[in-house]
């Protein structure tokens, strides 16, 4: 019997089932993004310490995503499949973390649970990116990632609105110092339940293509392991990375920078050491290990992936600034209070949930309507650049607006940028990647999502303390500038 050499075309039901789990995952991310700064400040954190407390989120993504991508490319658990085991494991752990975060009795416990939550969300999320590429033909990739983006937007709307809705239903929105309000507590519990149910829907309603089927589609080849460059000249960059990390550490001490910047130096040195270890293992005939493969795949990235990496770096720097600082900015400048124990601050926190729901709602609509229409006329790259400029305008408007309701207009621009960030780079990338390495390359690509977040988490506290103490509004200017830089970098791509 001859197997098909082209994947079947997915209908609306298939597209829905493939990405519905992302609806639940994004509820978890939305609750984290809109409320963790509020949780930390409610437990006693000051503004300058927020960035370092958020380090857990990008650091876990940096470590987890390439590993999960590498493993999921090589997993096959019979009826459970290749990617779905990771969906399920991550959803269970995420639900447990969401249940426990509101019960935190201190900053250490909350920080550790954020670490668990973000790691677990990444275990589920990273294979979902590759899952779209696994299940869809190339001519359906754009619509596939658009549907996924729509579910991301819809899930984020639900997650962001939870506290605001509960407040309007009479649930307590103010708590004694050192405690989390009931609106946040109940939102996290409900979000955990919905997250698990949504992921279970995708696990139950989809059937992954078996390895032999994937090889048959378009004569796909087996994954060819990529090992690091073993030449002597490949050793020098390893020591350059290590030296760069040591220089950062010395500058922290010399210039009196915040201690969390040490982490940036550790990451630079750590990558150099990992690369050196991978080369030495490969030279010793042990090049089949996971470390060597991942380092080799990073070195062997396709050219378009390198171009998109720079764009992702600037784009996600802006997004992480927004997630960390929007709550203190809105509470202080629009609601008149920087005191987490005050009713005004907590009202500002709820309004941030509304603002985040708006940008995510706009993203859901734009992904299915605006982006495909514009991309068909001016191309994916120019569409992406245009959307990033709209986002920069949205961030810049925070500097001049003081009416909370007018910020809804700001979120429209941010939502358009968010839709494009979630869809266009992946649509441009997926069609240029080898099918057998889709998981690991999607994981490696997401390194350029989390590295800028780590940079923001380690450096922004120092910048704020040195130049804008007690004045967090200027973080929005940083976000606007980085999106403009991303837009300029996008214009180099022909797609």
mmCIF file of C-alpha atoms in Angstrom, residues 168-402:
data_model
loop_
_atom_site.group_PDB
_atom_site.id
_atom_site.type_symbol
_atom_site.label_atom_id
_atom_site.label_comp_id
_atom_site.label_asym_id
_atom_site.label_seq_id
_atom_site.Cartn_x
_atom_site.Cartn_y
_atom_site.Cartn_z
ATOM 1 C CA UNK A 168 -17.365 43.483 39.878
ATOM 2 C CA UNK A 169 -19.079 40.362 41.214
ATOM 3 C CA UNK A 170 -18.265 41.443 44.762
ATOM 4 C CA UNK A 171 -15.174 39.353 45.497
ATOM 5 C CA UNK A 172 -12.685 41.114 47.777
ATOM 6 C CA UNK A 173 -10.064 43.075 45.865
ATOM 7 C CA UNK A 174 -8.034 44.410 48.815
ATOM 8 C CA UNK A 175 -6.055 42.300 51.268
ATOM 9 C CA UNK A 176 -4.001 43.046 54.382
ATOM 10 C CA UNK A 177 -0.311 43.780 53.839
ATOM 11 C CA UNK A 178 1.571 40.610 52.966
ATOM 12 C CA UNK A 179 -1.458 38.838 51.484
ATOM 13 C CA UNK A 180 -2.895 38.404 47.980
ATOM 14 C CA UNK A 181 -6.460 39.662 47.284
ATOM 15 C CA UNK A 182 -9.208 37.080 46.767
ATOM 16 C CA UNK A 183 -9.769 38.334 43.219
ATOM 17 C CA UNK A 184 -6.255 37.176 42.324
ATOM 18 C CA UNK A 185 -6.500 34.006 44.389
ATOM 19 C CA UNK A 186 -9.723 32.763 42.771
ATOM 20 C CA UNK A 187 -8.526 33.796 39.314
ATOM 21 C CA UNK A 188 -5.429 31.611 39.580
ATOM 22 C CA UNK A 189 -7.474 28.644 40.757
ATOM 23 C CA UNK A 190 -10.032 28.951 37.962
ATOM 24 C CA UNK A 191 -7.268 29.505 35.419
ATOM 25 C CA UNK A 192 -5.511 26.306 36.423
ATOM 26 C CA UNK A 193 -8.669 24.274 35.883
ATOM 27 C CA UNK A 194 -9.406 25.803 32.467
ATOM 28 C CA UNK A 195 -5.783 25.387 31.344
ATOM 29 C CA UNK A 196 -5.828 21.664 32.086
ATOM 30 C CA UNK A 197 -9.209 21.142 30.402
ATOM 31 C CA UNK A 198 -8.168 22.975 27.211
ATOM 32 C CA UNK A 199 -4.929 21.014 26.822
ATOM 33 C CA UNK A 200 -6.795 17.757 27.411
ATOM 34 C CA UNK A 201 -9.110 18.725 24.523
ATOM 35 C CA UNK A 202 -6.182 18.892 22.082
ATOM 36 C CA UNK A 203 -4.637 15.698 23.472
ATOM 37 C CA UNK A 204 -7.901 13.765 23.061
ATOM 38 C CA UNK A 205 -9.097 15.154 19.706
ATOM 39 C CA UNK A 206 -5.883 14.998 17.651
ATOM 40 C CA UNK A 207 -3.889 12.142 16.182
ATOM 41 C CA UNK A 208 -0.260 12.785 15.378
ATOM 42 C CA UNK A 209 1.378 11.371 12.285
ATOM 43 C CA UNK A 210 3.598 8.379 13.063
ATOM 44 C CA UNK A 211 7.345 8.611 12.261
ATOM 45 C CA UNK A 212 6.956 6.529 9.112
ATOM 46 C CA UNK A 213 4.126 8.778 7.915
ATOM 47 C CA UNK A 214 6.204 11.908 8.554
ATOM 48 C CA UNK A 215 9.069 10.418 6.529
ATOM 49 C CA UNK A 216 6.700 9.677 3.660
ATOM 50 C CA UNK A 217 5.244 13.186 3.471
ATOM 51 C CA UNK A 218 7.105 15.033 0.721
ATOM 52 C CA UNK A 219 9.921 12.475 0.998
ATOM 53 C CA UNK A 220 10.986 13.906 4.334
ATOM 54 C CA UNK A 221 14.366 12.714 5.537
ATOM 55 C CA UNK A 222 15.413 11.374 8.912
ATOM 56 C CA UNK A 223 16.863 13.924 11.287
ATOM 57 C CA UNK A 224 20.584 14.296 10.635
ATOM 58 C CA UNK A 225 22.433 15.071 13.868
ATOM 59 C CA UNK A 226 24.288 18.366 13.747
ATOM 60 C CA UNK A 227 27.512 18.352 15.708
ATOM 61 C CA UNK A 228 29.547 21.437 16.595
ATOM 62 C CA UNK A 229 32.382 22.674 14.397
ATOM 63 C CA UNK A 230 35.373 20.596 15.532
ATOM 64 C CA UNK A 231 38.077 22.772 14.005
ATOM 65 C CA UNK A 232 40.587 24.602 16.182
ATOM 66 C CA UNK A 233 39.171 27.976 15.148
ATOM 67 C CA UNK A 234 35.859 26.997 16.776
ATOM 68 C CA UNK A 235 37.514 27.012 20.204
ATOM 69 C CA UNK A 236 38.292 30.758 20.186
ATOM 70 C CA UNK A 237 34.638 31.937 20.296
ATOM 71 C CA UNK A 238 34.065 29.699 23.324
ATOM 72 C CA UNK A 239 36.726 31.563 25.274
ATOM 73 C CA UNK A 240 35.357 34.867 23.975
ATOM 74 C CA UNK A 241 31.950 34.057 25.500
ATOM 75 C CA UNK A 242 33.597 32.999 28.765
ATOM 76 C CA UNK A 243 35.725 36.157 28.803
ATOM 77 C CA UNK A 244 32.678 38.301 28.111
ATOM 78 C CA UNK A 245 30.923 36.797 31.117
ATOM 79 C CA UNK A 246 33.917 37.513 33.349
ATOM 80 C CA UNK A 247 34.079 41.109 32.108
ATOM 81 C CA UNK A 248 30.401 41.624 32.963
ATOM 82 C CA UNK A 249 31.029 40.269 36.455
ATOM 83 C CA UNK A 250 33.966 42.637 36.943
ATOM 84 C CA UNK A 251 31.906 45.607 35.734
ATOM 85 C CA UNK A 252 29.148 44.777 38.223
ATOM 86 C CA UNK A 253 31.674 45.010 41.031
ATOM 87 C CA UNK A 254 33.530 48.018 39.618
ATOM 88 C CA UNK A 255 30.450 50.130 38.828
ATOM 89 C CA UNK A 256 28.322 49.054 41.778
ATOM 90 C CA UNK A 257 25.554 47.634 39.575
ATOM 91 C CA UNK A 258 22.656 45.592 40.913
ATOM 92 C CA UNK A 259 23.760 42.076 41.865
ATOM 93 C CA UNK A 260 21.286 40.404 39.513
ATOM 94 C CA UNK A 261 23.440 41.587 36.589
ATOM 95 C CA UNK A 262 25.868 38.859 37.664
ATOM 96 C CA UNK A 263 23.374 36.452 36.104
ATOM 97 C CA UNK A 264 23.944 37.999 32.690
ATOM 98 C CA UNK A 265 27.664 37.340 33.033
ATOM 99 C CA UNK A 266 26.968 33.795 34.171
ATOM 100 C CA UNK A 267 24.810 33.176 31.097
ATOM 101 C CA UNK A 268 27.504 34.431 28.721
ATOM 102 C CA UNK A 269 30.169 32.328 30.398
ATOM 103 C CA UNK A 270 27.787 29.372 30.637
ATOM 104 C CA UNK A 271 27.151 29.355 26.893
ATOM 105 C CA UNK A 272 30.894 29.480 26.248
ATOM 106 C CA UNK A 273 31.508 26.568 28.617
ATOM 107 C CA UNK A 274 28.644 24.558 27.101
ATOM 108 C CA UNK A 275 29.997 25.135 23.586
ATOM 109 C CA UNK A 276 33.494 24.137 24.671
ATOM 110 C CA UNK A 277 32.179 20.995 26.368
ATOM 111 C CA UNK A 278 30.167 20.053 23.277
ATOM 112 C CA UNK A 279 33.221 20.418 21.022
ATOM 113 C CA UNK A 280 35.438 18.373 23.338
ATOM 114 C CA UNK A 281 32.799 15.637 23.654
ATOM 115 C CA UNK A 282 32.394 15.464 19.884
ATOM 116 C CA UNK A 283 36.174 15.280 19.419
ATOM 117 C CA UNK A 284 36.249 12.387 21.865
ATOM 118 C CA UNK A 285 33.723 10.493 19.740
ATOM 119 C CA UNK A 286 30.738 11.310 21.937
ATOM 120 C CA UNK A 287 28.983 13.677 19.550
ATOM 121 C CA UNK A 288 25.608 11.956 19.820
ATOM 122 C CA UNK A 289 24.737 13.514 23.193
ATOM 123 C CA UNK A 290 21.974 16.102 23.525
ATOM 124 C CA UNK A 291 24.317 18.981 24.413
ATOM 125 C CA UNK A 292 26.387 18.487 21.255
ATOM 126 C CA UNK A 293 23.270 18.284 19.091
ATOM 127 C CA UNK A 294 21.716 21.467 20.520
ATOM 128 C CA UNK A 295 24.976 23.458 20.293
ATOM 129 C CA UNK A 296 25.437 22.139 16.755
ATOM 130 C CA UNK A 297 21.916 23.135 15.790
ATOM 131 C CA UNK A 298 22.451 26.647 17.174
ATOM 132 C CA UNK A 299 25.575 26.970 15.019
ATOM 133 C CA UNK A 300 23.751 25.552 11.991
ATOM 134 C CA UNK A 301 20.725 27.867 12.051
ATOM 135 C CA UNK A 302 19.308 28.730 8.598
ATOM 136 C CA UNK A 303 20.068 32.323 7.464
ATOM 137 C CA UNK A 304 16.474 33.543 7.801
ATOM 138 C CA UNK A 305 16.423 32.254 11.374
ATOM 139 C CA UNK A 306 19.448 34.419 12.191
ATOM 140 C CA UNK A 307 17.717 37.474 10.714
ATOM 141 C CA UNK A 308 14.497 36.788 12.593
ATOM 142 C CA UNK A 309 16.445 36.237 15.820
ATOM 143 C CA UNK A 310 17.488 39.909 15.928
ATOM 144 C CA UNK A 311 13.887 40.999 15.375
ATOM 145 C CA UNK A 312 12.675 38.705 18.147
ATOM 146 C CA UNK A 313 15.346 40.057 20.478
ATOM 147 C CA UNK A 314 14.106 43.648 20.209
ATOM 148 C CA UNK A 315 10.402 42.722 20.094
ATOM 149 C CA UNK A 316 10.415 40.606 23.234
ATOM 150 C CA UNK A 317 12.488 43.143 25.144
ATOM 151 C CA UNK A 318 9.549 45.527 24.743
ATOM 152 C CA UNK A 319 6.979 42.917 25.738
ATOM 153 C CA UNK A 320 8.830 41.924 28.904
ATOM 154 C CA UNK A 321 9.166 45.569 29.931
ATOM 155 C CA UNK A 322 5.399 45.855 29.528
ATOM 156 C CA UNK A 323 4.576 42.766 31.586
ATOM 157 C CA UNK A 324 6.829 43.800 34.462
ATOM 158 C CA UNK A 325 6.100 47.528 34.643
ATOM 159 C CA UNK A 326 2.572 48.206 33.410
ATOM 160 C CA UNK A 327 0.999 47.595 36.823
ATOM 161 C CA UNK A 328 3.241 50.028 38.754
ATOM 162 C CA UNK A 329 3.019 52.583 35.909
ATOM 163 C CA UNK A 330 -0.786 52.518 35.700
ATOM 164 C CA UNK A 331 -1.277 52.439 39.477
ATOM 165 C CA UNK A 332 1.125 55.333 40.128
ATOM 166 C CA UNK A 333 0.371 57.661 37.195
ATOM 167 C CA UNK A 334 -3.260 56.922 36.355
ATOM 168 C CA UNK A 335 -4.687 55.873 39.751
ATOM 169 C CA UNK A 336 -2.424 57.978 41.978
ATOM 170 C CA UNK A 337 -0.948 55.343 44.263
ATOM 171 C CA UNK A 338 2.288 53.377 44.443
ATOM 172 C CA UNK A 339 1.247 51.643 47.695
ATOM 173 C CA UNK A 340 0.254 47.995 47.045
ATOM 174 C CA UNK A 341 -1.859 47.975 50.226
ATOM 175 C CA UNK A 342 -4.096 50.804 48.971
ATOM 176 C CA UNK A 343 -7.427 50.406 47.218
ATOM 177 C CA UNK A 344 -6.262 52.752 44.442
ATOM 178 C CA UNK A 345 -3.238 50.559 43.649
ATOM 179 C CA UNK A 346 -5.363 47.406 43.553
ATOM 180 C CA UNK A 347 -7.916 49.172 41.321
ATOM 181 C CA UNK A 348 -5.030 50.032 39.020
ATOM 182 C CA UNK A 349 -3.973 46.391 39.047
ATOM 183 C CA UNK A 350 -7.455 45.353 37.954
ATOM 184 C CA UNK A 351 -7.436 47.962 35.189
ATOM 185 C CA UNK A 352 -4.160 46.526 33.897
ATOM 186 C CA UNK A 353 -6.019 43.238 33.507
ATOM 187 C CA UNK A 354 -8.591 45.075 31.373
ATOM 188 C CA UNK A 355 -5.846 46.737 29.310
ATOM 189 C CA UNK A 356 -4.123 43.406 28.750
ATOM 190 C CA UNK A 357 -7.422 41.823 27.743
ATOM 191 C CA UNK A 358 -7.893 44.568 25.140
ATOM 192 C CA UNK A 359 -4.509 44.123 23.483
ATOM 193 C CA UNK A 360 -5.014 40.369 23.440
ATOM 194 C CA UNK A 361 -8.537 40.717 22.073
ATOM 195 C CA UNK A 362 -7.263 43.006 19.323
ATOM 196 C CA UNK A 363 -4.549 40.445 18.581
ATOM 197 C CA UNK A 364 -7.102 37.638 18.245
ATOM 198 C CA UNK A 365 -9.137 39.619 15.722
ATOM 199 C CA UNK A 366 -6.134 41.013 13.842
ATOM 200 C CA UNK A 367 -4.560 37.570 13.465
ATOM 201 C CA UNK A 368 -7.564 36.221 11.573
ATOM 202 C CA UNK A 369 -8.496 39.334 9.585
ATOM 203 C CA UNK A 370 -5.940 42.137 9.311
ATOM 204 C CA UNK A 371 -2.657 40.206 9.094
ATOM 205 C CA UNK A 372 -3.567 37.768 6.267
ATOM 206 C CA UNK A 373 -5.145 40.587 4.248
ATOM 207 C CA UNK A 374 -2.180 42.956 4.587
ATOM 208 C CA UNK A 375 0.448 40.206 4.146
ATOM 209 C CA UNK A 376 -1.167 39.113 0.875
ATOM 210 C CA UNK A 377 -0.631 42.636 -0.489
ATOM 211 C CA UNK A 378 2.717 43.831 0.875
ATOM 212 C CA UNK A 379 4.376 40.613 2.121
ATOM 213 C CA UNK A 380 4.932 39.115 5.558
ATOM 214 C CA UNK A 381 8.065 41.121 6.427
ATOM 215 C CA UNK A 382 6.638 44.558 5.625
ATOM 216 C CA UNK A 383 3.413 43.642 7.389
ATOM 217 C CA UNK A 384 5.417 42.721 10.480
ATOM 218 C CA UNK A 385 7.377 46.007 10.366
ATOM 219 C CA UNK A 386 4.161 48.024 10.069
ATOM 220 C CA UNK A 387 2.605 46.235 13.021
ATOM 221 C CA UNK A 388 5.693 46.797 15.180
ATOM 222 C CA UNK A 389 5.517 50.540 14.484
ATOM 223 C CA UNK A 390 1.880 50.483 15.650
ATOM 224 C CA UNK A 391 3.030 48.844 18.878
ATOM 225 C CA UNK A 392 5.765 51.446 19.385
ATOM 226 C CA UNK A 393 3.150 54.191 19.081
ATOM 227 C CA UNK A 394 1.041 52.434 21.706
ATOM 228 C CA UNK A 395 3.907 52.288 24.192
ATOM 229 C CA UNK A 396 4.943 55.870 23.481
ATOM 230 C CA UNK A 397 1.437 57.131 24.263
ATOM 231 C CA UNK A 398 1.850 56.048 27.917
ATOM 232 C CA UNK A 399 4.209 59.000 28.323
ATOM 233 C CA UNK A 400 1.502 61.568 27.607
ATOM 234 C CA UNK A 401 -1.833 59.963 28.574
ATOM 235 C CA UNK A 402 -3.144 60.109 32.148
#
